[in-house]
Tab-separated table of C-alpha atoms and ligand atoms in Angstrom:
chain	number	residue	atom	x	y	z
A	1	MET	CA	0.131	11.714	15.627
A	2	ASN	CA	3.797	10.791	16.194
A	3	MET	CA	6.954	12.954	16.074
A	4	LEU	CA	7.641	12.178	12.407
A	5	MET	CA	4.150	13.200	11.307
A	6	GLU	CA	4.250	16.328	13.446
A	7	ARG	CA	7.669	17.524	12.239
A	8	LEU	CA	6.836	16.839	8.587
A	9	SER	CA	3.214	18.084	8.836
A	10	LEU	CA	1.815	14.768	7.600
A	11	SER	CA	-1.639	13.347	8.228
A	12	LYS	CA	-0.441	9.863	7.120
A	13	PRO	CA	2.925	8.312	8.085
A	14	VAL	CA	3.749	7.320	4.506
A	15	VAL	CA	6.786	8.468	2.553
A	16	GLN	CA	6.884	7.877	-1.204
A	17	ALA	CA	10.366	6.649	-2.070
A	18	PRO	CA	12.182	9.273	-4.110
A	19	MET	CA	12.975	7.059	-7.122
A	20	ALA	CA	15.624	8.272	-9.544
A	21	GLY	CA	15.495	7.642	-13.281
A	22	GLY	CA	12.333	9.560	-14.223
A	23	LEU	CA	10.073	7.489	-11.934
A	24	ALA	CA	9.283	9.944	-9.127
A	25	THR	CA	7.543	12.561	-11.257
A	26	PRO	CA	6.189	15.888	-9.940
A	27	GLN	CA	2.708	14.369	-10.500
A	28	LEU	CA	3.529	11.403	-8.244
A	29	ALA	CA	5.181	13.521	-5.540
A	30	ALA	CA	2.288	16.009	-5.497
A	31	ALA	CA	-0.397	13.297	-5.466
A	32	VAL	CA	1.270	11.675	-2.419
A	33	SER	CA	1.672	14.982	-0.575
A	34	ASN	CA	-1.938	15.885	-1.385
A	35	GLN	CA	-3.004	12.608	0.280
A	36	GLY	CA	-1.232	13.670	3.488
A	37	GLY	CA	1.918	11.560	2.948
A	38	LEU	CA	5.373	12.840	2.013
A	39	GLY	CA	5.885	12.951	-1.751
A	40	GLY	CA	9.377	13.238	-3.124
A	41	LEU	CA	11.557	14.024	-6.121
A	42	ALA	CA	14.772	12.120	-6.816
A	43	SER	CA	17.646	14.252	-8.006
A	44	GLY	CA	20.104	11.363	-8.466
A	45	TYR	CA	20.295	11.414	-12.262
A	46	LEU	CA	18.905	14.946	-12.844
A	47	THR	CA	20.935	18.006	-13.775
A	48	PRO	CA	20.535	20.953	-11.370
A	49	GLU	CA	18.415	22.713	-14.039
A	50	GLU	CA	16.097	19.715	-14.382
A	51	LEU	CA	15.737	19.540	-10.589
A	52	LYS	CA	14.829	23.224	-10.432
A	53	ARG	CA	12.118	22.727	-13.069
A	54	GLN	CA	10.710	19.669	-11.276
A	55	ILE	CA	10.536	21.550	-7.955
A	56	GLU	CA	8.692	24.432	-9.639
A	57	GLU	CA	6.277	22.004	-11.311
A	58	THR	CA	5.608	20.144	-8.035
A	59	LYS	CA	4.963	23.417	-6.196
A	60	LYS	CA	2.268	24.201	-8.775
A	61	LEU	CA	0.560	20.868	-8.024
A	62	THR	CA	0.659	20.884	-4.208
A	63	GLU	CA	0.929	23.276	-1.299
A	64	ALA	CA	1.871	20.430	1.047
A	65	PRO	CA	5.518	19.642	1.913
A	66	PHE	CA	7.528	17.334	-0.361
A	67	GLN	CA	11.147	16.241	-0.310
A	68	VAL	CA	14.128	16.097	-2.649
A	69	ASN	CA	16.574	13.191	-2.430
A	70	LEU	CA	20.284	13.496	-3.179
A	71	PHE	CA	22.994	10.920	-3.903
A	72	ILE	CA	26.176	11.409	-1.855
A	73	PRO	CA	29.051	11.282	-4.403
A	74	GLU	CA	31.296	8.215	-4.260
A	75	LYS	CA	35.018	8.169	-3.655
A	76	ARG	CA	36.449	7.025	-6.995
A	77	GLU	CA	38.387	3.799	-7.326
A	78	THR	CA	40.873	3.446	-10.178
A	79	VAL	CA	39.645	1.607	-13.250
A	80	SER	CA	41.918	1.002	-16.226
A	81	ASP	CA	40.996	1.468	-19.901
A	82	GLU	CA	41.573	-2.285	-20.338
A	83	GLN	CA	39.003	-3.110	-17.651
A	84	LEU	CA	36.487	-0.782	-19.304
A	85	ALA	CA	37.191	-2.231	-22.761
A	86	ALA	CA	36.821	-5.815	-21.475
A	87	TRP	CA	33.384	-4.979	-20.054
A	88	GLN	CA	32.322	-3.103	-23.180
A	89	LYS	CA	32.791	-6.343	-25.131
A	90	LYS	CA	30.318	-8.055	-22.813
A	91	LEU	CA	27.492	-5.648	-23.652
A	92	PRO	CA	24.944	-7.082	-26.104
A	93	LEU	CA	25.705	-4.520	-28.798
A	94	SER	CA	28.835	-2.465	-29.153
A	95	GLN	CA	27.781	0.844	-27.610
A	96	PRO	CA	29.627	4.157	-27.403
A	97	LEU	CA	30.640	4.836	-23.784
A	98	ALA	CA	28.524	7.602	-22.222
A	99	PRO	CA	30.618	10.501	-20.824
A	100	MET	CA	32.038	9.760	-17.356
A	101	SER	CA	31.848	12.540	-14.744
A	102	THR	CA	34.734	13.158	-12.329
A	103	GLU	CA	34.404	13.062	-8.541
A	104	GLU	CA	34.915	16.859	-8.454
A	105	GLU	CA	32.066	17.331	-10.963
A	106	ASP	CA	29.810	15.097	-8.850
A	107	TRP	CA	30.491	17.220	-5.744
A	108	SER	CA	29.896	20.446	-7.630
A	109	ASP	CA	26.570	19.014	-8.884
A	110	PHE	CA	25.726	18.005	-5.265
A	111	TYR	CA	26.353	21.499	-3.879
A	112	GLU	CA	24.393	23.139	-6.724
A	113	LYS	CA	21.440	20.948	-5.801
A	114	ILE	CA	21.814	21.798	-2.077
A	115	ASP	CA	21.662	25.456	-3.092
A	116	ILE	CA	18.511	24.868	-5.169
A	117	ILE	CA	16.807	23.097	-2.217
A	118	PHE	CA	17.907	25.926	0.097
A	119	LYS	CA	16.588	28.658	-2.210
A	120	ALA	CA	13.333	26.784	-2.862
A	121	ASN	CA	12.848	26.745	0.923
A	122	LEU	CA	11.939	23.047	0.965
A	123	SER	CA	11.139	21.622	4.373
A	124	VAL	CA	12.589	18.129	3.796
A	125	CYS	CA	15.734	16.787	2.116
A	126	SER	CA	16.969	13.183	2.125
A	127	PHE	CA	20.245	11.482	1.274
A	128	THR	CA	21.336	8.051	0.161
A	129	PHE	CA	24.714	6.328	-0.345
A	130	GLY	CA	26.460	8.176	2.474
A	131	LEU	CA	26.813	10.847	5.110
A	132	PRO	CA	26.060	14.362	3.874
A	133	PRO	CA	28.979	16.769	4.468
A	134	LEU	CA	28.706	18.981	7.569
A	135	ASP	CA	28.525	22.274	5.651
A	136	ALA	CA	25.500	21.058	3.665
A	137	VAL	CA	23.833	19.832	6.885
A	138	LYS	CA	24.430	23.196	8.555
A	139	LYS	CA	23.162	25.172	5.574
A	140	LEU	CA	19.867	23.279	5.258
A	141	LYS	CA	19.268	23.094	9.007
A	142	GLY	CA	19.740	26.853	9.131
A	143	ARG	CA	16.543	27.020	7.053
A	144	ASN	CA	14.757	24.545	9.332
A	145	CYS	CA	14.873	21.880	6.625
A	146	CYS	CA	14.358	18.345	8.083
A	147	LEU	CA	17.080	15.928	7.032
A	148	ILE	CA	16.674	12.211	6.372
A	149	GLY	CA	19.541	9.744	5.904
A	150	THR	CA	19.441	6.145	4.642
A	151	ALA	CA	20.909	3.206	6.596
A	152	VAL	CA	21.040	-0.542	5.985
A	153	SER	CA	22.732	-1.378	9.312
A	154	VAL	CA	22.837	-0.196	12.946
A	155	GLU	CA	26.344	1.189	12.423
A	156	GLU	CA	25.217	3.384	9.505
A	157	ALA	CA	22.184	4.590	11.471
A	158	ILE	CA	24.396	5.660	14.419
A	159	LEU	CA	26.698	7.623	12.076
A	160	LEU	CA	23.706	9.340	10.436
A	161	GLU	CA	22.323	10.406	13.815
A	162	GLU	CA	25.750	11.763	14.812
A	163	ARG	CA	25.832	13.712	11.520
A	164	GLY	CA	22.681	15.571	12.517
A	165	MET	CA	19.927	13.738	10.618
A	166	ASP	CA	16.401	14.236	11.986
A	167	PHE	CA	15.108	10.873	10.724
A	168	ILE	CA	16.547	7.679	9.321
A	169	VAL	CA	15.158	5.532	6.522
A	170	VAL	CA	16.026	1.988	7.567
A	171	GLN	CA	16.213	0.006	4.346
A	172	GLY	CA	15.750	-3.759	4.598
A	173	SER	CA	17.130	-6.213	2.066
A	174	GLU	CA	13.608	-6.740	0.635
A	175	ALA	CA	13.692	-3.214	-0.815
A	176	GLY	CA	13.591	-2.485	-4.528
A	177	GLY	CA	16.266	-0.424	-6.249
A	178	HIS	CA	19.729	0.400	-4.942
A	179	ARG	CA	20.781	-0.341	-1.412
A	180	GLY	CA	21.641	2.936	0.266
A	181	ALA	CA	24.640	1.329	2.012
A	182	PHE	CA	27.825	3.329	2.510
A	183	LEU	CA	30.060	1.428	4.958
A	184	PRO	CA	32.631	-1.051	3.586
A	185	THR	CA	30.288	-4.050	3.288
A	186	LYS	CA	28.464	-1.830	0.739
A	187	GLY	CA	25.225	-3.623	1.518
A	188	GLU	CA	26.575	-7.133	0.894
A	189	GLY	CA	25.596	-8.383	4.339
A	190	SER	CA	21.986	-7.581	3.644
A	191	VAL	CA	19.637	-7.590	6.644
A	192	GLY	CA	15.873	-8.029	6.405
A	193	LEU	CA	13.585	-5.254	7.671
A	194	MET	CA	12.080	-7.307	10.508
A	195	ALA	CA	15.513	-7.810	12.092
A	196	LEU	CA	16.745	-4.327	11.241
A	197	ILE	CA	14.032	-2.018	12.644
A	198	PRO	CA	14.190	-3.050	16.326
A	199	GLN	CA	17.991	-3.270	16.315
A	200	VAL	CA	18.271	0.249	14.866
A	201	THR	CA	15.628	1.749	17.170
A	202	ASP	CA	17.521	0.259	20.146
A	203	HIS	CA	20.623	2.218	19.125
A	204	VAL	CA	19.407	5.613	17.904
A	205	SER	CA	17.111	8.174	19.479
A	206	ILE	CA	15.699	9.761	16.309
A	207	PRO	CA	12.569	8.397	14.562
A	208	VAL	CA	12.958	5.619	12.022
A	209	ILE	CA	11.135	5.220	8.695
A	210	ALA	CA	10.887	1.581	7.562
A	211	ALA	CA	11.529	0.706	3.898
A	212	GLY	CA	11.467	-2.594	2.052
A	213	GLY	CA	8.680	-4.959	1.065
A	214	ILE	CA	5.816	-2.954	2.615
A	215	PHE	CA	2.695	-2.743	0.458
A	216	ASP	CA	-0.412	-2.783	2.664
A	217	LYS	CA	-1.878	-2.203	6.140
A	218	ARG	CA	-0.252	-5.348	7.550
A	219	GLY	CA	3.253	-4.188	6.644
A	220	VAL	CA	2.581	-0.732	8.066
A	221	LYS	CA	1.273	-2.237	11.323
A	222	ALA	CA	4.266	-4.583	11.588
A	223	ALA	CA	6.763	-1.750	10.997
A	224	PHE	CA	5.076	0.328	13.721
A	225	ALA	CA	4.989	-2.659	16.097
A	226	LEU	CA	8.757	-3.015	15.641
A	227	GLY	CA	9.364	0.639	16.495
A	228	ALA	CA	9.141	2.612	13.215
A	229	GLU	CA	7.247	5.932	13.072
A	230	GLY	CA	6.738	5.904	9.325
A	231	VAL	CA	7.038	3.722	6.230
A	232	GLN	CA	8.684	4.407	2.870
A	233	LEU	CA	7.357	2.571	-0.190
A	234	GLY	CA	8.882	2.437	-3.637
A	235	THR	CA	7.635	-0.585	-5.591
A	236	SER	CA	3.957	0.036	-4.769
A	237	PHE	CA	4.170	3.599	-6.103
A	238	LEU	CA	5.781	2.473	-9.380
A	239	THR	CA	2.514	0.921	-10.564
A	240	CYS	CA	0.512	4.052	-9.779
A	241	LYS	CA	-0.867	6.002	-12.735
A	242	GLU	CA	1.090	9.066	-11.569
A	243	SER	CA	4.524	7.366	-11.696
A	244	GLY	CA	6.955	7.788	-14.555
A	245	ALA	CA	7.437	4.025	-15.079
A	246	SER	CA	6.922	3.061	-18.728
A	247	PRO	CA	3.923	0.849	-19.647
A	248	LEU	CA	6.330	-2.063	-20.286
A	249	TYR	CA	8.032	-1.662	-16.888
A	250	LYS	CA	4.595	-1.502	-15.211
A	251	GLN	CA	3.501	-4.637	-17.076
A	252	LYS	CA	6.616	-6.497	-15.867
A	253	LEU	CA	5.904	-5.381	-12.285
A	254	LEU	CA	2.275	-6.505	-12.493
A	255	GLU	CA	3.367	-9.948	-13.748
A	256	ALA	CA	6.227	-10.462	-11.266
A	257	ILE	CA	6.062	-12.504	-8.053
A	258	GLU	CA	8.119	-12.362	-4.846
A	259	THR	CA	10.744	-14.874	-6.047
A	260	ASP	CA	11.431	-13.093	-9.351
A	261	THR	CA	13.894	-10.523	-7.973
A	262	ARG	CA	17.502	-10.584	-6.799
A	263	LEU	CA	20.250	-8.185	-5.812
A	264	THR	CA	22.683	-7.443	-8.635
A	265	LYS	CA	25.672	-5.187	-9.259
A	266	LEU	CA	25.624	-5.836	-13.001
A	267	PHE	CA	23.828	-2.658	-14.025
A	268	SER	CA	25.552	-0.076	-11.844
A	269	GLY	CA	28.359	-1.616	-9.787
A	270	LYS	CA	26.294	-1.196	-6.590
A	271	PRO	CA	23.890	-3.819	-5.246
A	272	ALA	CA	20.309	-3.130	-6.332
A	273	ARG	CA	17.194	-5.321	-6.342
A	274	GLY	CA	15.277	-5.909	-9.549
A	275	ILE	CA	13.420	-8.502	-11.614
A	276	VAL	CA	15.832	-11.126	-12.997
A	277	ASN	CA	15.891	-10.711	-16.766
A	278	GLN	CA	17.919	-12.157	-19.657
A	279	TRP	CA	20.917	-9.793	-19.202
A	280	MET	CA	21.163	-10.743	-15.512
A	281	LYS	CA	21.012	-14.450	-16.402
A	282	ASP	CA	23.565	-14.142	-19.218
A	283	ARG	CA	26.084	-12.252	-17.088
A	284	GLN	CA	25.508	-14.037	-13.780
A	285	ASN	CA	29.109	-15.337	-13.716
A	286	ASP	CA	30.453	-11.777	-14.037
A	287	GLU	CA	28.616	-10.600	-10.934
A	288	GLN	CA	31.806	-10.548	-8.819
A	289	ASP	CA	33.831	-8.753	-11.512
A	290	THR	CA	31.629	-5.702	-12.035
A	291	LEU	CA	33.404	-2.346	-12.072
A	292	PRO	CA	32.817	-0.009	-9.114
A	293	TYR	CA	30.032	2.601	-9.272
A	294	PRO	CA	29.743	4.859	-11.248
A	295	TYR	CA	31.868	3.096	-13.920
A	296	GLN	CA	29.572	0.098	-14.366
A	297	ASN	CA	26.547	2.413	-14.333
A	298	THR	CA	27.988	4.620	-17.080
A	299	LEU	CA	29.100	1.580	-19.034
A	300	THR	CA	25.604	0.053	-19.180
A	301	LYS	CA	23.805	3.388	-19.724
A	302	SER	CA	23.557	3.164	-23.526
A	303	MET	CA	22.380	-0.448	-23.346
A	304	ARG	CA	19.621	0.457	-20.887
A	305	LYS	CA	18.577	3.519	-22.876
A	306	LYS	CA	18.404	1.548	-26.129
A	307	ALA	CA	16.439	-1.248	-24.441
A	308	GLN	CA	13.968	1.343	-23.134
A	309	LEU	CA	13.525	2.851	-26.606
A	310	GLU	CA	13.139	-0.549	-28.250
A	311	LYS	CA	10.786	-1.775	-25.500
A	312	ASN	CA	13.125	-4.669	-24.798
A	313	PRO	CA	12.854	-5.794	-21.136
A	314	ASP	CA	15.820	-8.203	-21.500
A	315	ASN	CA	18.362	-5.370	-21.182
A	316	MET	CA	16.488	-2.936	-18.947
A	317	SER	CA	17.017	-2.531	-15.209
A	318	LEU	CA	13.608	-3.498	-13.774
A	319	TRP	CA	14.115	-2.365	-10.173
A	320	CYS	CA	11.569	-3.617	-7.686
A	321	GLY	CA	11.251	-5.119	-4.220
A	322	GLN	CA	10.145	-8.476	-2.865
A	323	GLY	CA	6.598	-7.259	-2.214
A	324	VAL	CA	5.977	-7.054	-5.955
A	325	ARG	CA	3.343	-9.819	-6.176
A	326	ALA	CA	0.921	-7.489	-4.357
A	327	ALA	CA	0.923	-5.105	-7.325
A	328	ALA	CA	-1.999	-6.613	-9.213
A	329	ARG	CA	-3.202	-3.647	-11.264
A	330	GLU	CA	-2.382	-0.041	-11.996
A	331	THR	CA	-3.953	2.152	-9.285
A	332	THR	CA	-4.076	5.824	-8.450
A	333	VAL	CA	-2.119	7.153	-5.472
A	334	LYS	CA	-5.468	7.777	-3.734
A	335	GLU	CA	-6.475	4.110	-4.142
A	336	LEU	CA	-3.097	2.940	-2.840
A	337	PHE	CA	-3.446	5.114	0.267
A	338	GLU	CA	-6.857	3.558	0.968
A	339	GLN	CA	-5.276	0.105	1.328
A	340	LEU	CA	-2.276	1.358	3.344
A	341	ILE	CA	-3.374	3.067	6.496
A	342	PRO	CA	-4.548	0.988	9.460
A	343	ALA	CA	-6.746	3.025	11.812
A	344	THR	CA	-4.464	2.108	14.731
A	345	VAL	CA	-1.375	4.009	13.567
A	346	ILE	CA	-2.814	7.505	13.094
B	401	FMN	C1	12.908	2.076	-9.029
B	401	FMN	C2	13.487	2.492	-7.726
B	401	FMN	C3	14.327	3.591	-7.666
B	401	FMN	C4	14.848	4.022	-6.428
B	401	FMN	N1	15.615	5.148	-6.369
B	401	FMN	C5	15.993	5.649	-5.159
B	401	FMN	C6	16.647	6.920	-5.063
B	401	FMN	O1	16.889	7.603	-6.056
B	401	FMN	N2	16.968	7.363	-3.814
B	401	FMN	C7	16.685	6.648	-2.672
B	401	FMN	O2	17.001	7.107	-1.569
B	401	FMN	N3	16.081	5.430	-2.752
B	401	FMN	C8	15.728	4.932	-3.951
B	401	FMN	N4	15.072	3.715	-4.017
B	401	FMN	C9	14.898	2.900	-2.796
B	401	FMN	C10	13.661	3.338	-2.012
B	401	FMN	O3	13.935	4.547	-1.353
B	401	FMN	C11	13.173	2.325	-0.957
B	401	FMN	O4	14.203	1.986	-0.089
B	401	FMN	C12	12.563	1.057	-1.538
B	401	FMN	O5	11.815	1.297	-2.684
B	401	FMN	C13	11.661	0.397	-0.498
B	401	FMN	O6	11.354	-0.919	-0.862
B	401	FMN	P1	10.081	-1.335	-1.767
B	401	FMN	O7	10.486	-1.010	-3.158
B	401	FMN	O8	9.977	-2.791	-1.499
B	401	FMN	O9	8.900	-0.539	-1.310
B	401	FMN	C14	14.546	3.282	-5.245
B	401	FMN	C15	13.689	2.173	-5.325
B	401	FMN	C16	13.150	1.785	-6.536
B	401	FMN	C17	12.212	0.602	-6.562
């Protein structure tokens, strides 16, 4: 048993990626925690009320620890009405623009969620897209809550350790979904997990959790050999029965192979890895002109929602990592765990 497993009371060094957008359900989080891994809820696109309900539901399904993940609000860049209107014309159907929150509203939402995690007495909280503010760190640590930050480079990992994180998720460029980057390169200079783990572990003293492209025992062994104490998987959990991915999304994941994905800013304004679909092909030349997050994200929201309702994969964001070929059929969380844990790491 290593330090990560001991601190988080885990019998298996596996963290289920907290995946925003209705994917990390209470059922998924609880099933993972009940297997001895760390299950997690993703609060990124939830209202504080929705988060509260999901925590209550998860607590009914497991007595084991689980985590909640928070987005660190972005500093807003200025975007003109003309820029927004020009992008609106590029959407497949003229859509009404979803309401845009302000930076102040995002911070108020963040602190409400910190309060919910504090009052629910959760033992783990993780962050992506930045450094959590010191007052939030102090508040949660006062309750003995373990804190996890996300880094895509050595520099980010060092800053997260200095900010008081207990663990760092080191996210390689193979990873599905958004890159958790927060320093100026914003994840553009993407580094693969094999190069990243040993370079990060050489520069920080807290345990590292490896994320990106891991799907079976071999990946877990490799991550441990390079210095990680745990692994975080997203894509592999999406095709579990307990995940909130729609049947169409699951079908696309089961059909996809390792070369079918790429990083794109088209859906949200931040680099994220997903299956290349028609929208990504059509708008490939606009990749460098996307609006900054959260503008681009809000702009494409109606298109993505409509595509979901109409079961049209051409306009959906089909986030997934480069290990996707390994997902050959829908499994249960229990079955996935059976293929994940090499005897040598626990
Ligand atoms: C659909 C999807 C949604 C994600 N949402 C989040 C999120 O809300 N917060 C977060 O910290 N990471 C998120 N991630 C990234 C994961 O934490 C993790 O880095 C990644 O899934 C690991 O790579 P893999 O997908 O190849 O296993 C998401 C990943 C996916 C695939």
